[in-house]
């Protein structure tokens, strides 16, 4: 094992920025008051909450009163999905086959209460068809949940087109809420719920160099939402319980970076992902990219997630061989890798057999450098070549 470490598992979680760590520690050491307390200590803690709310709101281009802090992305999603009020006739929800388990499992729970769920298929690149969404909408549809960027393959869903379809559906006065899981898009590309006409949008701090266990739900004005956690009425009554002030303060620092740099992040990350994918594909023929191709300006391809299949090898073996060289990647989403080895996302895209088993996800962050990408390309080619020799995989050749 060399001394070099390259962390390319940023879609699982990220390393907190030093300024985030400082903000968390300062909040714990100095501003430990309860934000609901009336004395100075409480007011100081309340000020940290307000600053963080302002920063998260600015990063999303919305108003601070529309931000609800939660205990992470999963909780924000659960609040959106289980909290969305069906209205008098609502009993139908539409989603996609490639959503995160937080969405799919929350919907499974709704099904037990009699809600009908339509799960839209995706194409071979993991992208949903807005026309199919339009056809799935019914009089009783009260909620649509479509993610922004898929966490396993980096497919960007056609949210602008979906926005048009949903606006058309609502025109007749029909009530429908649209939730977007933007956990993987946030910080890598512009996430502007107001421009899309989204009602509910979930983000998570630890995917953007913030602390774990903190997230936020954007709630558009006049959205009817039922709280999941009842209590003292914190967070506009939608998420009771004394706020995680240190975590939220850290999230605020990460959000301020996003507000300044999210547009630039896309332009910086895209060439790095392209270099990574093209470098590995050129060095190891037979390897396949799962997800939308990353040509210049491909609007369906997220700039930071690359999922590659190494036929004839198990993804886990490639992962551990790269780990020996100080490179950290993943075989899919961190949540799915232990419990469910066959990725539901790749299966929905029609990926099968060898290609399903041999999938590896490389995920970048705005902190990733070109030099790191060069190292990863070189080491991946070497590792795969060694593994093919070891396991006697002959069908795939290597460029000299
Ligand atoms: N949604 C997506 C697309 C994710 O990638 C994740 C995390 O992997 C989540 C939701 C859940 O976020 P959290 O880990 O903050 O609960």
CSV table of C-alpha atoms and ligand atoms in Angstrom, one decimal:
chain,number,residue,atom,x,y,z
A,1,UNK,CA,0.0,0.0,0.0
A,2,UNK,CA,1.4,3.4,-1.0
A,3,UNK,CA,1.1,6.4,1.3
A,4,UNK,CA,-1.1,8.2,-1.1
A,5,UNK,CA,-4.9,8.5,-0.4
A,6,UNK,CA,-7.4,9.5,-3.0
A,7,UNK,CA,-11.0,9.7,-1.8
A,8,UNK,CA,-13.5,9.2,-4.7
A,9,UNK,CA,-16.5,8.1,-2.6
A,10,UNK,CA,-18.0,11.5,-2.2
A,11,UNK,CA,-21.5,10.4,-3.1
A,12,UNK,CA,-21.4,8.2,0.1
A,13,UNK,CA,-20.1,11.0,2.2
A,14,UNK,CA,-17.5,13.8,2.2
A,15,UNK,CA,-14.7,15.0,4.4
A,16,UNK,CA,-15.9,18.1,6.3
A,17,UNK,CA,-14.3,21.4,5.4
A,18,UNK,CA,-12.0,22.6,8.2
A,19,UNK,CA,-14.2,25.7,8.6
A,20,UNK,CA,-17.2,23.4,9.1
A,21,UNK,CA,-15.4,21.5,11.9
A,22,UNK,CA,-14.4,24.8,13.5
A,23,UNK,CA,-18.0,26.0,13.4
A,24,UNK,CA,-19.3,22.7,15.0
A,25,UNK,CA,-16.7,22.9,17.8
A,26,UNK,CA,-17.4,26.6,18.5
A,27,UNK,CA,-21.1,26.0,18.7
A,28,UNK,CA,-20.6,23.1,21.1
A,29,UNK,CA,-18.0,24.9,23.3
A,30,UNK,CA,-19.4,28.4,23.3
A,31,UNK,CA,-23.0,28.6,22.0
A,32,UNK,CA,-24.4,25.6,23.8
A,33,UNK,CA,-27.7,27.4,24.8
A,34,UNK,CA,-31.1,26.1,23.7
A,35,UNK,CA,-32.3,28.3,20.9
A,36,UNK,CA,-35.7,28.5,22.5
A,37,UNK,CA,-34.3,29.9,25.8
A,38,UNK,CA,-34.9,33.6,26.3
A,39,UNK,CA,-31.5,34.5,27.9
A,40,UNK,CA,-28.3,35.5,26.1
A,41,UNK,CA,-27.0,31.9,25.6
A,42,UNK,CA,-30.3,31.0,23.9
A,43,UNK,CA,-30.2,34.1,21.7
A,44,UNK,CA,-26.7,33.3,20.6
A,45,UNK,CA,-27.7,29.8,19.6
A,46,UNK,CA,-30.7,31.2,17.9
A,47,UNK,CA,-28.5,33.5,15.9
A,48,UNK,CA,-26.4,30.6,14.7
A,49,UNK,CA,-29.6,28.9,13.5
A,50,UNK,CA,-30.7,32.0,11.7
A,51,UNK,CA,-27.4,32.5,10.0
A,52,UNK,CA,-27.3,28.8,8.8
A,53,UNK,CA,-30.9,29.0,7.6
A,54,UNK,CA,-30.1,32.2,5.7
A,55,UNK,CA,-27.0,30.4,4.1
A,56,UNK,CA,-29.0,27.3,3.1
A,57,UNK,CA,-31.8,29.4,1.7
A,58,UNK,CA,-29.3,31.6,-0.3
A,59,UNK,CA,-27.7,28.4,-1.7
A,60,UNK,CA,-31.1,27.3,-3.0
A,61,UNK,CA,-32.3,30.7,-4.1
A,62,UNK,CA,-35.3,30.7,-1.7
A,63,UNK,CA,-36.4,32.5,1.5
A,64,UNK,CA,-35.1,31.4,5.0
A,65,UNK,CA,-38.7,30.9,6.1
A,66,UNK,CA,-39.0,28.1,3.6
A,67,UNK,CA,-36.2,26.0,5.1
A,68,UNK,CA,-36.8,23.2,7.7
A,69,UNK,CA,-33.8,21.7,9.2
A,70,UNK,CA,-33.9,17.9,9.7
A,71,UNK,CA,-31.7,15.1,10.9
A,72,UNK,CA,-30.4,14.4,7.4
A,73,UNK,CA,-31.5,13.8,3.8
A,74,UNK,CA,-33.4,10.6,4.7
A,75,UNK,CA,-35.5,12.5,7.3
A,76,UNK,CA,-36.1,15.4,4.9
A,77,UNK,CA,-37.4,12.9,2.3
A,78,UNK,CA,-39.6,11.1,4.8
A,79,UNK,CA,-41.1,14.4,6.0
A,80,UNK,CA,-41.8,15.3,2.4
A,81,UNK,CA,-43.3,12.0,1.4
A,82,UNK,CA,-45.2,11.0,4.5
A,83,UNK,CA,-46.0,14.6,5.5
A,84,UNK,CA,-47.6,15.6,2.1
A,85,UNK,CA,-51.3,15.8,2.6
A,86,UNK,CA,-53.3,13.9,0.1
A,87,UNK,CA,-56.3,16.2,0.1
A,88,UNK,CA,-59.8,14.8,-0.2
A,89,UNK,CA,-59.4,12.6,-3.3
A,90,UNK,CA,-55.7,12.0,-3.3
A,91,UNK,CA,-54.5,8.4,-3.0
A,92,UNK,CA,-52.0,8.0,-5.8
A,93,UNK,CA,-48.3,8.8,-6.0
A,94,UNK,CA,-45.8,8.7,-8.9
A,95,UNK,CA,-42.1,8.0,-8.6
A,96,UNK,CA,-39.3,6.4,-10.5
A,97,UNK,CA,-37.5,3.0,-10.2
A,98,UNK,CA,-34.2,4.6,-9.5
A,99,UNK,CA,-35.0,6.7,-6.4
A,100,UNK,CA,-32.9,6.4,-3.3
A,101,UNK,CA,-34.2,3.8,-0.8
A,102,UNK,CA,-35.3,6.7,1.5
A,103,UNK,CA,-38.0,7.5,-1.1
A,104,UNK,CA,-38.9,3.9,-2.1
A,105,UNK,CA,-39.1,2.7,1.5
A,106,UNK,CA,-41.2,5.7,2.6
A,107,UNK,CA,-43.6,4.9,-0.3
A,108,UNK,CA,-43.7,1.2,0.7
A,109,UNK,CA,-45.0,2.4,4.1
A,110,UNK,CA,-47.6,4.6,2.4
A,111,UNK,CA,-48.7,1.6,0.4
A,112,UNK,CA,-49.5,-0.2,3.6
A,113,UNK,CA,-52.0,2.7,4.3
A,114,UNK,CA,-53.8,2.2,1.0
A,115,UNK,CA,-51.9,4.7,-1.2
A,116,UNK,CA,-51.3,3.5,-4.7
A,117,UNK,CA,-47.8,4.0,-6.1
A,118,UNK,CA,-46.8,4.1,-9.8
A,119,UNK,CA,-43.1,3.4,-10.3
A,120,UNK,CA,-41.9,4.7,-13.6
A,121,UNK,CA,-39.3,2.8,-15.5
A,122,UNK,CA,-36.1,4.4,-16.8
A,123,UNK,CA,-34.2,4.0,-20.0
A,124,UNK,CA,-30.8,2.3,-20.4
A,125,UNK,CA,-29.1,5.4,-19.1
A,126,UNK,CA,-31.2,5.7,-16.0
A,127,UNK,CA,-33.3,8.6,-17.3
A,128,UNK,CA,-37.1,8.8,-16.9
A,129,UNK,CA,-39.4,9.8,-19.8
A,130,UNK,CA,-41.6,12.9,-19.0
A,131,UNK,CA,-44.2,11.6,-21.4
A,132,UNK,CA,-44.6,8.4,-19.3
A,133,UNK,CA,-44.9,10.6,-16.3
A,134,UNK,CA,-47.7,12.6,-18.0
A,135,UNK,CA,-49.5,9.3,-18.8
A,136,UNK,CA,-49.2,8.1,-15.2
A,137,UNK,CA,-50.9,11.1,-13.7
A,138,UNK,CA,-54.5,10.6,-12.6
A,139,UNK,CA,-57.2,12.6,-11.0
A,140,UNK,CA,-56.2,11.1,-7.6
A,141,UNK,CA,-52.5,11.8,-8.0
A,142,UNK,CA,-51.4,14.1,-5.1
A,143,UNK,CA,-47.6,13.6,-5.0
A,144,UNK,CA,-44.8,13.1,-7.5
A,145,UNK,CA,-41.3,12.3,-6.3
A,146,UNK,CA,-38.5,12.4,-8.9
A,147,UNK,CA,-34.9,12.8,-7.9
A,148,UNK,CA,-32.5,15.4,-9.5
A,149,UNK,CA,-29.3,13.3,-9.8
A,150,UNK,CA,-29.2,9.6,-9.4
A,151,UNK,CA,-26.7,8.7,-6.6
A,152,UNK,CA,-25.4,5.5,-8.3
A,153,UNK,CA,-25.0,6.4,-12.0
A,154,UNK,CA,-25.2,10.2,-12.0
A,155,UNK,CA,-28.2,10.4,-14.4
A,156,UNK,CA,-29.7,13.9,-14.3
A,157,UNK,CA,-33.5,13.6,-14.6
A,158,UNK,CA,-35.3,16.0,-17.0
A,159,UNK,CA,-36.7,18.2,-14.3
A,160,UNK,CA,-37.5,21.2,-16.7
A,161,UNK,CA,-39.7,18.9,-18.9
A,162,UNK,CA,-41.3,17.4,-15.8
A,163,UNK,CA,-42.0,20.9,-14.5
A,164,UNK,CA,-43.9,21.7,-17.7
A,165,UNK,CA,-45.9,18.4,-17.5
A,166,UNK,CA,-46.8,19.1,-13.8
A,167,UNK,CA,-47.7,22.7,-14.5
A,168,UNK,CA,-50.1,21.5,-17.3
A,169,UNK,CA,-51.7,19.0,-14.9
A,170,UNK,CA,-52.2,21.7,-12.2
A,171,UNK,CA,-53.7,24.1,-14.7
A,172,UNK,CA,-57.1,22.6,-14.2
A,173,UNK,CA,-57.0,23.5,-10.5
A,174,UNK,CA,-55.8,20.1,-9.5
A,175,UNK,CA,-53.7,19.9,-6.4
A,176,UNK,CA,-50.4,18.1,-6.6
A,177,UNK,CA,-47.2,18.3,-4.7
A,178,UNK,CA,-43.8,17.7,-6.4
A,179,UNK,CA,-40.9,16.5,-4.3
A,180,UNK,CA,-37.3,16.4,-5.6
A,181,UNK,CA,-34.6,14.5,-3.8
A,182,UNK,CA,-31.7,16.9,-4.7
A,183,UNK,CA,-29.2,15.3,-2.2
A,184,UNK,CA,-26.7,14.4,-5.0
A,185,UNK,CA,-27.2,17.5,-7.1
A,186,UNK,CA,-26.7,20.0,-4.3
A,187,UNK,CA,-23.3,21.7,-4.4
A,188,UNK,CA,-22.4,20.2,-7.8
A,189,UNK,CA,-24.9,22.0,-10.0
A,190,UNK,CA,-27.5,24.8,-9.6
A,191,UNK,CA,-30.4,23.6,-7.5
A,192,UNK,CA,-33.2,26.3,-7.7
A,193,UNK,CA,-36.5,24.9,-6.6
A,194,UNK,CA,-38.3,28.2,-7.1
A,195,UNK,CA,-37.4,28.3,-10.8
A,196,UNK,CA,-38.7,24.7,-11.3
A,197,UNK,CA,-41.9,25.1,-9.4
A,198,UNK,CA,-40.9,22.4,-7.0
A,199,UNK,CA,-42.9,22.2,-3.7
A,200,UNK,CA,-40.6,20.1,-1.6
A,201,UNK,CA,-36.9,19.5,-2.0
A,202,UNK,CA,-34.5,17.6,0.1
A,203,UNK,CA,-30.7,18.2,0.7
A,204,UNK,CA,-28.1,16.7,3.0
A,205,UNK,CA,-25.1,18.4,4.7
A,206,UNK,CA,-22.7,15.5,4.7
A,207,UNK,CA,-22.6,15.1,0.9
A,208,UNK,CA,-21.3,18.7,0.6
A,209,UNK,CA,-18.5,18.7,3.2
A,210,UNK,CA,-20.8,19.4,6.1
A,211,UNK,CA,-21.6,17.3,9.2
A,212,UNK,CA,-23.5,14.0,9.2
A,213,UNK,CA,-27.0,13.8,10.5
A,214,UNK,CA,-28.2,17.2,9.3
A,215,UNK,CA,-30.3,18.0,6.3
A,216,UNK,CA,-33.0,20.4,5.1
A,217,UNK,CA,-36.3,20.3,3.4
A,218,UNK,CA,-37.4,23.2,1.3
A,219,UNK,CA,-41.1,23.8,1.6
A,220,UNK,CA,-42.7,26.1,-0.9
A,221,UNK,CA,-45.1,28.7,0.5
A,222,UNK,CA,-48.6,27.5,1.2
A,223,UNK,CA,-47.6,23.8,1.0
A,224,UNK,CA,-49.8,21.6,3.3
A,225,UNK,CA,-47.5,19.4,5.3
A,226,UNK,CA,-48.2,17.2,8.3
A,227,UNK,CA,-45.3,17.0,10.8
A,228,UNK,CA,-43.9,13.5,11.5
A,229,UNK,CA,-42.3,14.5,14.9
A,230,UNK,CA,-44.7,16.2,17.3
A,231,UNK,CA,-43.4,18.2,20.2
A,232,UNK,CA,-42.4,21.8,21.0
A,233,UNK,CA,-43.1,23.2,17.6
A,234,UNK,CA,-39.6,24.0,16.5
A,235,UNK,CA,-38.8,24.5,12.8
A,236,UNK,CA,-42.1,26.2,12.0
A,237,UNK,CA,-43.9,23.3,13.7
A,238,UNK,CA,-42.8,20.8,11.0
A,239,UNK,CA,-39.9,19.2,13.0
A,240,UNK,CA,-40.2,19.4,16.7
A,241,UNK,CA,-37.2,18.7,19.0
A,242,UNK,CA,-34.4,20.9,20.2
A,243,UNK,CA,-32.4,21.8,17.1
A,244,UNK,CA,-28.9,20.2,16.4
A,245,UNK,CA,-27.3,23.7,16.7
A,246,UNK,CA,-23.7,22.5,16.1
A,247,UNK,CA,-24.6,20.4,13.1
A,248,UNK,CA,-26.8,23.1,11.6
A,249,UNK,CA,-24.0,25.7,12.2
A,250,UNK,CA,-21.6,23.4,10.3
A,251,UNK,CA,-24.2,23.0,7.5
A,252,UNK,CA,-24.5,26.7,7.2
A,253,UNK,CA,-20.8,27.0,6.6
A,254,UNK,CA,-20.9,24.3,3.8
A,255,UNK,CA,-24.0,26.0,2.3
A,256,UNK,CA,-22.2,29.4,2.2
A,257,UNK,CA,-19.5,27.7,0.1
A,258,UNK,CA,-22.2,26.3,-2.2
A,259,UNK,CA,-23.8,29.7,-2.6
A,260,UNK,CA,-20.5,31.1,-3.8
A,261,UNK,CA,-19.2,28.1,-5.8
A,262,UNK,CA,-22.0,25.8,-7.0
A,263,UNK,CA,-22.0,27.1,-10.6
A,264,UNK,CA,-18.3,27.0,-10.8
A,265,UNK,CA,-18.3,23.4,-9.3
A,266,UNK,CA,-20.0,22.0,-12.4
A,267,UNK,CA,-17.5,23.6,-14.8
A,268,UNK,CA,-14.6,22.3,-12.7
A,269,UNK,CA,-16.0,18.8,-12.0
A,270,UNK,CA,-17.2,17.9,-15.5
A,271,UNK,CA,-13.7,17.9,-17.2
A,272,UNK,CA,-12.4,15.8,-14.3
A,273,UNK,CA,-15.1,13.2,-14.6
A,274,UNK,CA,-14.6,13.1,-18.4
A,275,UNK,CA,-10.9,12.6,-18.0
A,276,UNK,CA,-11.5,9.8,-15.5
A,277,UNK,CA,-14.0,8.0,-17.7
A,278,UNK,CA,-12.2,8.4,-20.9
A,279,UNK,CA,-8.9,7.5,-19.3
A,280,UNK,CA,-10.2,4.3,-17.9
A,281,UNK,CA,-12.1,3.3,-21.0
A,282,UNK,CA,-9.1,3.9,-23.2
A,283,UNK,CA,-6.7,2.0,-20.9
A,284,UNK,CA,-9.0,-1.0,-20.3
A,285,UNK,CA,-11.1,-1.9,-23.3
A,286,UNK,CA,-14.2,-3.9,-22.5
A,287,UNK,CA,-15.1,-1.6,-19.5
A,288,UNK,CA,-18.5,0.1,-19.9
A,289,UNK,CA,-19.9,3.3,-18.5
A,290,UNK,CA,-23.3,2.9,-16.8
A,291,UNK,CA,-25.4,6.0,-17.2
A,292,UNK,CA,-25.5,8.9,-19.6
A,293,UNK,CA,-22.4,9.4,-21.7
A,294,UNK,CA,-20.3,12.4,-20.7
A,295,UNK,CA,-19.8,14.3,-24.0
A,296,UNK,CA,-19.3,18.0,-23.6
A,297,UNK,CA,-22.5,19.7,-22.5
A,298,UNK,CA,-24.4,16.5,-22.0
A,299,UNK,CA,-27.3,17.8,-19.9
A,300,UNK,CA,-28.3,14.3,-18.6
A,301,UNK,CA,-24.8,13.5,-17.2
A,302,UNK,CA,-24.0,14.7,-13.6
A,303,UNK,CA,-20.5,16.2,-13.4
A,304,UNK,CA,-19.3,14.1,-10.4
A,305,UNK,CA,-20.5,10.5,-10.5
A,306,UNK,CA,-19.1,7.8,-12.9
A,307,UNK,CA,-20.3,4.2,-12.7
A,308,UNK,CA,-18.1,1.7,-14.6
A,309,UNK,CA,-18.6,-2.0,-15.1
A,310,UNK,CA,-15.5,-4.2,-15.2
A,311,UNK,CA,-16.9,-7.4,-16.8
A,312,UNK,CA,-15.5,-10.7,-15.4
A,313,UNK,CA,-14.6,-9.1,-12.0
A,314,UNK,CA,-16.7,-8.5,-8.9
A,315,UNK,CA,-17.0,-4.8,-8.1
A,316,UNK,CA,-16.1,-5.6,-4.5
A,317,UNK,CA,-12.7,-7.1,-5.6
A,318,UNK,CA,-11.9,-4.0,-7.7
A,319,UNK,CA,-12.9,-1.8,-4.7
A,320,UNK,CA,-10.6,-3.6,-2.2
A,321,UNK,CA,-7.7,-3.8,-4.8
A,322,UNK,CA,-8.0,0.0,-5.3
A,323,UNK,CA,-8.2,0.5,-1.5
A,324,UNK,CA,-4.8,-1.2,-1.2
A,325,UNK,CA,-3.4,1.6,-3.4
A,326,UNK,CA,-5.1,4.2,-1.2
A,327,UNK,CA,-8.1,4.8,-3.6
A,328,UNK,CA,-11.5,4.8,-2.0
A,329,UNK,CA,-14.5,4.0,-4.3
A,330,UNK,CA,-17.8,2.2,-3.9
A,331,UNK,CA,-19.7,-0.6,-5.5
A,332,UNK,CA,-22.9,1.4,-5.6
A,333,UNK,CA,-24.7,3.5,-3.1
A,334,UNK,CA,-23.3,3.1,0.4
A,335,UNK,CA,-26.8,2.3,1.7
A,336,UNK,CA,-27.3,-0.5,-0.8
A,337,UNK,CA,-23.9,-2.1,-0.9
A,338,UNK,CA,-24.2,-4.5,2.1
A,339,UNK,CA,-27.9,-5.3,2.3
A,340,UNK,CA,-28.6,-5.5,-1.4
A,341,UNK,CA,-25.7,-6.4,-3.6
A,342,UNK,CA,-27.6,-6.2,-6.9
A,343,UNK,CA,-28.2,-2.5,-7.4
A,344,UNK,CA,-31.9,-1.7,-8.0
A,345,UNK,CA,-30.8,1.2,-10.1
A,346,UNK,CA,-28.6,-0.8,-12.5
A,347,UNK,CA,-31.3,-3.5,-12.7
A,348,UNK,CA,-33.9,-0.9,-13.6
A,349,UNK,CA,-31.5,0.3,-16.4
A,350,UNK,CA,-31.4,-3.3,-17.7
A,351,UNK,CA,-27.8,-4.0,-16.6
A,352,UNK,CA,-27.4,-7.7,-16.0
A,353,UNK,CA,-25.0,-10.5,-15.1
A,354,UNK,CA,-21.2,-9.7,-15.3
A,355,UNK,CA,-21.9,-6.0,-15.9
A,356,UNK,CA,-24.1,-5.8,-12.8
A,357,UNK,CA,-21.6,-7.6,-10.6
A,358,UNK,CA,-18.7,-5.7,-11.8
A,359,UNK,CA,-20.0,-2.2,-11.3
A,360,UNK,CA,-17.9,0.4,-9.4
A,361,UNK,CA,-18.8,4.0,-8.6
A,362,UNK,CA,-16.2,6.8,-8.6
A,363,UNK,CA,-17.6,10.0,-7.1
A,364,UNK,CA,-15.8,13.3,-7.1
A,365,UNK,CA,-16.1,16.5,-5.1
A,366,UNK,CA,-15.1,20.1,-5.7
A,367,UNK,CA,-12.0,19.2,-3.7
A,368,UNK,CA,-10.9,16.5,-6.3
A,369,UNK,CA,-7.8,17.5,-8.3
A,370,UNK,CA,-6.6,16.6,-11.8
A,371,UNK,CA,-3.5,15.0,-10.4
A,372,UNK,CA,-5.7,12.7,-8.3
A,373,UNK,CA,-7.7,11.7,-11.4
A,374,UNK,CA,-4.4,10.9,-13.3
A,375,UNK,CA,-3.4,8.7,-10.4
A,376,UNK,CA,-6.7,6.9,-10.2
A,377,UNK,CA,-6.8,6.2,-14.0
A,378,UNK,CA,-3.2,4.8,-13.9
A,379,UNK,CA,-3.9,2.7,-10.8
A,380,UNK,CA,-7.3,1.4,-12.0
A,381,UNK,CA,-5.7,0.3,-15.3
A,382,UNK,CA,-2.9,-1.5,-13.4
A,383,UNK,CA,-5.3,-3.1,-10.8
A,384,UNK,CA,-7.7,-4.4,-13.4
A,385,UNK,CA,-4.9,-5.7,-15.5
A,386,UNK,CA,-3.5,-7.6,-12.5
A,387,UNK,CA,-6.9,-8.9,-11.6
A,388,UNK,CA,-7.7,-10.1,-15.1
A,389,UNK,CA,-4.4,-11.9,-15.1
A,390,UNK,CA,-5.0,-13.4,-11.7
A,391,UNK,CA,-8.6,-14.6,-12.5
A,392,UNK,CA,-7.7,-15.7,-16.0
A,393,UNK,CA,-10.1,-13.3,-17.7
A,394,UNK,CA,-8.9,-13.6,-21.3
A,395,UNK,CA,-11.7,-12.0,-23.3
A,396,UNK,CA,-10.7,-8.5,-22.6
A,397,UNK,CA,-7.4,-7.1,-23.9
A,398,UNK,CA,-5.4,-4.1,-22.8
A,399,UNK,CA,-3.9,-1.4,-24.9
A,400,UNK,CA,-0.1,-1.7,-24.8
B,1,LIG,N1,-31.0,10.7,-1.4
B,1,LIG,C1,-29.9,10.4,-2.1
B,1,LIG,C2,-30.0,10.6,-3.6
B,1,LIG,C3,-28.7,10.0,-1.5
B,1,LIG,O1,-27.6,9.8,-2.3
B,1,LIG,C4,-28.7,9.9,-0.1
B,1,LIG,C5,-27.5,9.4,0.6
B,1,LIG,O2,-26.8,8.5,0.1
B,1,LIG,C6,-29.9,10.2,0.6
B,1,LIG,C7,-31.0,10.6,-0.1
B,1,LIG,C8,-29.9,10.1,2.1
B,1,LIG,O3,-29.2,11.2,2.7
B,1,LIG,P1,-28.7,11.0,4.2
B,1,LIG,O4,-27.5,10.1,4.2
B,1,LIG,O5,-28.3,12.4,4.6
B,1,LIG,O6,-29.8,10.5,5.0
